[in-house]
CSV table of C-alpha atoms in Angstrom, one decimal:
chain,number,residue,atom,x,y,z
A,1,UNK,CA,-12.7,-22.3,14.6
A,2,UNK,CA,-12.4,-21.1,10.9
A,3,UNK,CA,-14.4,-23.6,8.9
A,4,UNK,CA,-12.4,-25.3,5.8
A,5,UNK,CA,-12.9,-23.9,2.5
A,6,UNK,CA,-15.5,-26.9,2.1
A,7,UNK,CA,-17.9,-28.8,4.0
A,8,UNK,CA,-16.6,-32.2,5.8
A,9,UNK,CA,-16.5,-35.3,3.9
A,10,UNK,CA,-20.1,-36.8,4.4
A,11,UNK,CA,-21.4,-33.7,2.6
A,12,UNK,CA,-23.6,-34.5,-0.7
A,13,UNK,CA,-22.4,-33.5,-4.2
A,14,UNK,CA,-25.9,-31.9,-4.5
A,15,UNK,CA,-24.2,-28.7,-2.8
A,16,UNK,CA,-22.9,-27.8,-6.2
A,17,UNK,CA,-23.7,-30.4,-8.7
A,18,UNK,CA,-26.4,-31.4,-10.9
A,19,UNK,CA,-28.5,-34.7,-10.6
A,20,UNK,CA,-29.7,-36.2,-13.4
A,21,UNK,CA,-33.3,-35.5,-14.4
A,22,UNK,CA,-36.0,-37.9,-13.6
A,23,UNK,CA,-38.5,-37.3,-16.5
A,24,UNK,CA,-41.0,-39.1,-14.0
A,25,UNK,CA,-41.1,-36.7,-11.2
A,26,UNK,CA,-38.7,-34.0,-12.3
A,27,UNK,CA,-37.8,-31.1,-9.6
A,28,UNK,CA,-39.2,-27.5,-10.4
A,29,UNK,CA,-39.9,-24.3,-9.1
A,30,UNK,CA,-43.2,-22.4,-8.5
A,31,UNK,CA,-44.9,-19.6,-6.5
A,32,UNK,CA,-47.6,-20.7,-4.1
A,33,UNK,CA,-49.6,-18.3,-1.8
A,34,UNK,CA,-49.6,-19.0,2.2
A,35,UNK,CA,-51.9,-17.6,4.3
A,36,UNK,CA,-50.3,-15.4,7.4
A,37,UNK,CA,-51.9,-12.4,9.8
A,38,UNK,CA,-55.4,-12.2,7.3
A,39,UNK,CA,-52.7,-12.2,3.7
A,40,UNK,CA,-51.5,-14.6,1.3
A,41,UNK,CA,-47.9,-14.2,1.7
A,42,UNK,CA,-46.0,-15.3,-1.5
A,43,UNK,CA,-43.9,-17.5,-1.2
A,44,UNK,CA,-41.6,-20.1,-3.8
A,45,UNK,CA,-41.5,-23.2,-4.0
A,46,UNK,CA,-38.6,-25.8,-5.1
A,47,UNK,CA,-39.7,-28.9,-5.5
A,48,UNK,CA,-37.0,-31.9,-5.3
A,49,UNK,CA,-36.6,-34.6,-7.9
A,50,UNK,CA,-38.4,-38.2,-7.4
A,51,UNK,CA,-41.4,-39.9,-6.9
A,52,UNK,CA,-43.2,-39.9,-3.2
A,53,UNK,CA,-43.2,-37.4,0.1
A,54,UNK,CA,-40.2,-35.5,0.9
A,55,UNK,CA,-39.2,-33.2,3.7
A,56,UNK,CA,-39.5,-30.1,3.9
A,57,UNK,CA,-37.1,-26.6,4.8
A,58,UNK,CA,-38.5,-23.7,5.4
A,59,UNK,CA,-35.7,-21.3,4.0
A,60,UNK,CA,-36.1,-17.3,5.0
A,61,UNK,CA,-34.5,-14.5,3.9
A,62,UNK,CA,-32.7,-11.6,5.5
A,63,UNK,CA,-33.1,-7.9,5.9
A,64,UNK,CA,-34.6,-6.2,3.5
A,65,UNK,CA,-33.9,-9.4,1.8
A,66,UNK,CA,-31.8,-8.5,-1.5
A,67,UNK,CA,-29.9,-11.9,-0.9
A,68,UNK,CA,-32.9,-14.6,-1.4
A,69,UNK,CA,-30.7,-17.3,-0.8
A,70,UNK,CA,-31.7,-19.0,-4.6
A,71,UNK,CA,-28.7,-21.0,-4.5
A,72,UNK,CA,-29.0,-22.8,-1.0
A,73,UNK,CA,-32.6,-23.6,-1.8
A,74,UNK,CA,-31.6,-25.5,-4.7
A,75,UNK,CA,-28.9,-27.4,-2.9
A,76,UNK,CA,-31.2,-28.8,-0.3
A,77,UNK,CA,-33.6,-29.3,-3.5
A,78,UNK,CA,-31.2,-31.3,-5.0
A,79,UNK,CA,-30.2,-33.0,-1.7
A,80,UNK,CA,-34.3,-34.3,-1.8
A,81,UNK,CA,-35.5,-31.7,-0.1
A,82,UNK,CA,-38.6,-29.6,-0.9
A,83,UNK,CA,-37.8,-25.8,0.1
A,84,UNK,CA,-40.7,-23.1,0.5
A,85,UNK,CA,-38.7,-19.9,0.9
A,86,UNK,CA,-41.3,-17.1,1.8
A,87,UNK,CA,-41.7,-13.0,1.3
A,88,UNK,CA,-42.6,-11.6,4.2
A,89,UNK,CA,-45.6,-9.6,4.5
A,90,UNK,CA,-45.0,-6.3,2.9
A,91,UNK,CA,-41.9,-7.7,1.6
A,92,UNK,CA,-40.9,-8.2,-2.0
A,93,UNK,CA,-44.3,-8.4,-3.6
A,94,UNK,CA,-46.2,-9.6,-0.8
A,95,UNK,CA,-49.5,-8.1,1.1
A,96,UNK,CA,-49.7,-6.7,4.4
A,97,UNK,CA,-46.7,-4.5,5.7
A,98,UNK,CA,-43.2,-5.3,7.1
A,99,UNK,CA,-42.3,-5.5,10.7
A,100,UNK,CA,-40.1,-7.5,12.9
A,101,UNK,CA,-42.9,-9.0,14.5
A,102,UNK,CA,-44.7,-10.5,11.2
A,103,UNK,CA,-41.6,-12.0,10.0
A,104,UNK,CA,-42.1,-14.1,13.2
A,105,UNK,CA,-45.8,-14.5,12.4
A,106,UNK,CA,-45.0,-15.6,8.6
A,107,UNK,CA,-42.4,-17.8,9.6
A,108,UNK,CA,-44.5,-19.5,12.2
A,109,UNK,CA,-47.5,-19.5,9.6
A,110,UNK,CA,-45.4,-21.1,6.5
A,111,UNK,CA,-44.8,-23.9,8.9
A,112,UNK,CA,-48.0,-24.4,9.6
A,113,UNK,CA,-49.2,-24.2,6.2
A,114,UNK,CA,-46.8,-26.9,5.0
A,115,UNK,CA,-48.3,-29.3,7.4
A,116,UNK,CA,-51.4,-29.1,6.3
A,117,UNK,CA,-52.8,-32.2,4.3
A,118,UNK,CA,-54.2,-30.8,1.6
A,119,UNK,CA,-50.7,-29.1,1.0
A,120,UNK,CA,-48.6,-31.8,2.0
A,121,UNK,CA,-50.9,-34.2,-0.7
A,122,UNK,CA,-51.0,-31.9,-3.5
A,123,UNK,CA,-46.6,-30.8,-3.1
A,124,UNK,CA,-45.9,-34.1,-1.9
A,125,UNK,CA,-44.6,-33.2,1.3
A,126,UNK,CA,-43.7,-35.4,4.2
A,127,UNK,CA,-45.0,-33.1,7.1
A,128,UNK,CA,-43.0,-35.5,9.8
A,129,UNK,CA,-39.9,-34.0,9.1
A,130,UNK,CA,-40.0,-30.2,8.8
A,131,UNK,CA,-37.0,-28.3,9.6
A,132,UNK,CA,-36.3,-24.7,9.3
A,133,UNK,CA,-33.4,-22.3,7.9
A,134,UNK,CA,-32.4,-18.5,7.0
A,135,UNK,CA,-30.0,-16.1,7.0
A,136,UNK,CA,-29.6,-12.8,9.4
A,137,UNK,CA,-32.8,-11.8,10.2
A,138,UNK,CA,-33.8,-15.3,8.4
A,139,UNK,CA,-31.8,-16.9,10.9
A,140,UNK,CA,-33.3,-15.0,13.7
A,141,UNK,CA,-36.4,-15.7,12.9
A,142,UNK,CA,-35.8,-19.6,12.3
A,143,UNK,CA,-34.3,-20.1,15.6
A,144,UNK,CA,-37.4,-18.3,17.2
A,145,UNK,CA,-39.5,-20.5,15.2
A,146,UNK,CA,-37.8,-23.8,16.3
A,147,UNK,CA,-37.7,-22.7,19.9
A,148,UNK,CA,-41.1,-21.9,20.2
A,149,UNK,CA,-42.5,-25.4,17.8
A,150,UNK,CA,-40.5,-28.6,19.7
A,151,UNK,CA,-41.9,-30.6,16.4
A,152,UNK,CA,-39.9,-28.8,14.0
A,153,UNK,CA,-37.1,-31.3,13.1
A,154,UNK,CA,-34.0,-29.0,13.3
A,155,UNK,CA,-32.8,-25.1,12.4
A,156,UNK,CA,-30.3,-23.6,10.9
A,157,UNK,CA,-28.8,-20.1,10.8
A,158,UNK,CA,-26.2,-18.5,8.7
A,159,UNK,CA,-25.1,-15.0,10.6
A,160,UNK,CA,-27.7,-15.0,12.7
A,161,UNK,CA,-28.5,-11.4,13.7
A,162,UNK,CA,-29.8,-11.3,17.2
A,163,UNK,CA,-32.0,-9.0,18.7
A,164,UNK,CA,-31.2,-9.2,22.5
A,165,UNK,CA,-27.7,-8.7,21.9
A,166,UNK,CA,-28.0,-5.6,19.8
A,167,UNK,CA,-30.3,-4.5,22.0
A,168,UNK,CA,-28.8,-5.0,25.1
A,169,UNK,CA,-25.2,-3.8,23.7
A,170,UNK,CA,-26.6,-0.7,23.4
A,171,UNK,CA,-28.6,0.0,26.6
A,172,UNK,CA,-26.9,2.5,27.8
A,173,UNK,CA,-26.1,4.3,24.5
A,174,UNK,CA,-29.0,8.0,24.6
A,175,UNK,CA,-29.3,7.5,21.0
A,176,UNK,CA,-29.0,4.1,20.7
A,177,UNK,CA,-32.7,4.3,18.7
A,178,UNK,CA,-32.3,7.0,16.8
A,179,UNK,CA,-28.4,5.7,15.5
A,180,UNK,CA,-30.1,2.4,14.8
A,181,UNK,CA,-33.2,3.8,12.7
A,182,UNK,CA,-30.7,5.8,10.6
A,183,UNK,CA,-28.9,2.8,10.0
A,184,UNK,CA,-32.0,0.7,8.8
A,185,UNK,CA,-33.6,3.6,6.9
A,186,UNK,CA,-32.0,2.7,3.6
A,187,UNK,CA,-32.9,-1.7,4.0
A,188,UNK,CA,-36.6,-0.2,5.0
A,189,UNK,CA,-37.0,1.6,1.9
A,190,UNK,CA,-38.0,-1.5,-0.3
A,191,UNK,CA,-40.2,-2.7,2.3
A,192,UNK,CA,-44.0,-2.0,2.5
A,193,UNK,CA,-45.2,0.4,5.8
A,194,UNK,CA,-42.4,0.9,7.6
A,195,UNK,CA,-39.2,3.0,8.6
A,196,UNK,CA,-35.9,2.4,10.5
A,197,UNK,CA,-37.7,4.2,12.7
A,198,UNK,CA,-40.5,2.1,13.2
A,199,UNK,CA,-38.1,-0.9,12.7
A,200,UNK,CA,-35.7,0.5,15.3
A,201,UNK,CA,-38.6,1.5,18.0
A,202,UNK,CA,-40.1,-2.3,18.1
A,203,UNK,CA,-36.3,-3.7,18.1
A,204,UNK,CA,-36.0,-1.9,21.1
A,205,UNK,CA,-39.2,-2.6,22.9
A,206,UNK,CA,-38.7,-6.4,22.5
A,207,UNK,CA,-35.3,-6.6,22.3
A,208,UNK,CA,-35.0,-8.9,26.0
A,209,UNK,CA,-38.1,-11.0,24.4
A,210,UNK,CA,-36.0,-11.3,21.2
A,211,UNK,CA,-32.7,-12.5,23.1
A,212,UNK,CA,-31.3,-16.2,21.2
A,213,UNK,CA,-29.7,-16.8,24.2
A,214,UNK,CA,-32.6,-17.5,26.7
A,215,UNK,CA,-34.5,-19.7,24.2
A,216,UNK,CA,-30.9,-22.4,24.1
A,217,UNK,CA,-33.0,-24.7,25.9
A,218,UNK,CA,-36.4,-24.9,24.0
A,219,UNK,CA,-33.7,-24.8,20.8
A,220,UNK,CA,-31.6,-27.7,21.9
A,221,UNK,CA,-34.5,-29.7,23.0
A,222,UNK,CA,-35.4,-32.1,26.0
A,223,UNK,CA,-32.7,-34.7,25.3
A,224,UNK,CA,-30.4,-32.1,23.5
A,225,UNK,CA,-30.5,-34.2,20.4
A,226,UNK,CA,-32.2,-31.6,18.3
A,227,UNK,CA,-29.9,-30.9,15.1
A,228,UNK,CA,-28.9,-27.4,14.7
A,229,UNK,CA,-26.6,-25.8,12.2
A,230,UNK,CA,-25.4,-22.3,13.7
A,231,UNK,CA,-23.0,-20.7,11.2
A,232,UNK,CA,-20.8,-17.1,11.5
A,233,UNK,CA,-19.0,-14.9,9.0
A,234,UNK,CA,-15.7,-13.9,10.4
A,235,UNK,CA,-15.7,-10.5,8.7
A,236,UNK,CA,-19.4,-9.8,9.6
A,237,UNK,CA,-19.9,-5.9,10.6
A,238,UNK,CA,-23.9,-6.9,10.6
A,239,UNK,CA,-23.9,-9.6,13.1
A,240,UNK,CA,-20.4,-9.2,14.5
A,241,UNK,CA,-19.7,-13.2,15.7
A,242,UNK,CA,-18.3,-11.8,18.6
A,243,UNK,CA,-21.9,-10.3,20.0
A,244,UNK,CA,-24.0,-12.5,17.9
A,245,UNK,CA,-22.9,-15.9,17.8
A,246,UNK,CA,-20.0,-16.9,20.0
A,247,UNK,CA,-22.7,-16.0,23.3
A,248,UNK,CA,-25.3,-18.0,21.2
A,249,UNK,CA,-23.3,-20.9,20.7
A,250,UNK,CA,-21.9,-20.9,24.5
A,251,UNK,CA,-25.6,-21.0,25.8
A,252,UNK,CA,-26.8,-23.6,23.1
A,253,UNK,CA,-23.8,-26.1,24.6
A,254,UNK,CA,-24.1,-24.7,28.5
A,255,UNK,CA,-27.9,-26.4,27.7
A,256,UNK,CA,-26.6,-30.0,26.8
A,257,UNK,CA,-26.3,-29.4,23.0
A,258,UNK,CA,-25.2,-32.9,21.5
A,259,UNK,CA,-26.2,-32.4,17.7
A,260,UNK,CA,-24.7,-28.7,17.4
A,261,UNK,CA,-22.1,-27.8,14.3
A,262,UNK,CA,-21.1,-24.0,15.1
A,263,UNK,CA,-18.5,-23.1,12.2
A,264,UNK,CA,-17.2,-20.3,11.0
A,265,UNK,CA,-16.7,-19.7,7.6
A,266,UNK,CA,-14.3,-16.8,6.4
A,267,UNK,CA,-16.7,-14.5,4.7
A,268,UNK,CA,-18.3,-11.4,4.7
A,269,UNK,CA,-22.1,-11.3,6.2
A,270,UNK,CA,-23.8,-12.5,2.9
A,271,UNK,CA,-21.2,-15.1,2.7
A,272,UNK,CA,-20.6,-13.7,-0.7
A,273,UNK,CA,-17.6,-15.4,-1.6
A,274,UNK,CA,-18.1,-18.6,0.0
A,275,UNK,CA,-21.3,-19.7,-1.5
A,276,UNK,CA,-20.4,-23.6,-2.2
A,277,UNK,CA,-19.3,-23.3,1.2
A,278,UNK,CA,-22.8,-22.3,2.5
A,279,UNK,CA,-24.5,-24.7,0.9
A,280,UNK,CA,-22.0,-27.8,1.6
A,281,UNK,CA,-22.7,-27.2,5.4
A,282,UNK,CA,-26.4,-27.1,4.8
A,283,UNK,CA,-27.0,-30.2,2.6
A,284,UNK,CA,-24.3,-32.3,5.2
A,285,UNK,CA,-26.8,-31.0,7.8
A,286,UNK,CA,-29.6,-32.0,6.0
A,287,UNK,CA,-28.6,-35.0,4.8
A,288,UNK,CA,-27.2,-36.1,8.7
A,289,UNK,CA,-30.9,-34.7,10.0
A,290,UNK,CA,-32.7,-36.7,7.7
A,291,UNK,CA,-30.5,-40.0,8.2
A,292,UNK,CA,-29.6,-39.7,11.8
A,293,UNK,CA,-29.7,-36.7,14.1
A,294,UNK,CA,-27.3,-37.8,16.9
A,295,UNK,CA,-24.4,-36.5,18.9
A,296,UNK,CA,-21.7,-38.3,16.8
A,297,UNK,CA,-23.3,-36.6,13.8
A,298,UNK,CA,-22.5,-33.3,15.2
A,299,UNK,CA,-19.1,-34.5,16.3
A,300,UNK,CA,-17.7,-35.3,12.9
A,301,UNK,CA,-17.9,-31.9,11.7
């Protein structure tokens, strides 16, 4: 189904509007340094409004990652949400070089990093309830990160680019790698140590590791309560919804999916011109996480 133009009716006015400042505790922004595969990944952090431990997203970016996704982060900051949205190794500034596989490894170690207590103490972070977002390969590699951690509190993806899919699409296609490296060669040029050949090569070689699809039942979890936010872009030539989020979504519910809102919004694959759209659906599934998570959550969207 196309998604309304905005986010159902339980959905917080911190998706596009101010809060008033608390002079007290007042939100902010800062850059901290995680550790991940021997680096210190950079990383920002915005910090929500308020006295006392609050919950944490882990918010990551796409590929190469010119959209940072500024303006969600501040939503769910607003909605009382810390956010720590990470650079990838060899990314933007930080250490190390890019490949598929560290995103996974960086995503894996922000988590990890936020839990810590001399992190949670000194951000104020309440590391029970740690949930994890991102768009296109950030969406990938959130969904990877939840399936493989049954603690983390819930995911989200926004035009989710899936690996296995593309992959598998193209099996029998002779130049399938060298098409695909071509078409990443431009993206990889920011990025620190790689190629769309190199980028292309390791898609390929884990592509049936990398399929969304097999993990639905580590990501809907034992009692298929786990909230999760899985969000397509009907005009996406990147992650076509067709190949990348309609088989997603089929598997997620074929494995007892009870807290699942699946929307499509009409947009282009950065969801350029639906941004207050992007951000109601991800403070209402926040803010129903963080209250609630239960079937007749996900029902109401």
């Amino acid at each position: 189904m196309i998604a309304p133009p905005l986010a159902p009716p339980a959905a917080s006015r911190a998706a596009h509007e101010d809060a008033p400042r608390d002079p007290r505790a007042p939100g902010g922004v800062s850059l901290v340094a995680v550790p991940s595969g021997g680096e210190r990944i950079n990383a920002v952090c915005y910090r929500a409004a308020g006295a006392g431990a609050h919950p944490v997203l882990v918010l990551l970016h796409g590929f190469p990652g010119v959209e940072q996704n500024s303006d969600l982060a501040h939503a769910a900051r607003r909605a009382g949400w810390h956010v720590v949205a990470p650079r990838y190794r060899g990314a933007w500034g930080s250490p190390g070089t890019f490949s598929w596989t560290h995103v996974l490894e960086d995503a894996a170690a922000v988590v990890a990093w936020a839990r810590t207590d001399a992190v949670a103490r000194t951000l104020g972070i309440d590391s029970r309830t740690v949930a994890i977002a991102g768009h296109s390969l950030g969406g990938f590699a959130a969904l990877v990160t939840a399936a493989e951690d049954p603690t983390i509190a819930g995911a989200a993806a926004f035009a989710a680019f899936d690996f296995g899919a593309y992959t598998a699409a193209l099996a029998n296609t002779p130049d399938a790698v060298a098409r695909t490296a071509a078409a990443w060669e431009d993206d990889a040029a920011p990025l620190r140590g790689t190629s769309g050949r190199a980028l292309a090569d390791e898609a390929f070689a884990h592509g049936a590791a990398w399929d969304l699809r097999a993990r639905a039942r580590a990501l809907v979890g034992r009692a298929g309560d786990r909230p999760l936010l899985v969000v397509a872009a009907s005009d996406d030539d990147v992650a076509p919804p067709a190949l990348h989020h309609a088989p997603l979504v089929e598997a997620l519910r074929a494995n007892g999916a009870r807290a699942l809102a699946a929307p499509t919004l009409t947009a282009d694959h950065a969801f350029a011109d639906t941004r207050f759209a992007a951000a109601d659906l991800l403070v209402a599934w926040l803010e129903r996480m963080r209250a609630a998570p239960s079937a007749a959550a996900a029902a109401a969207w």
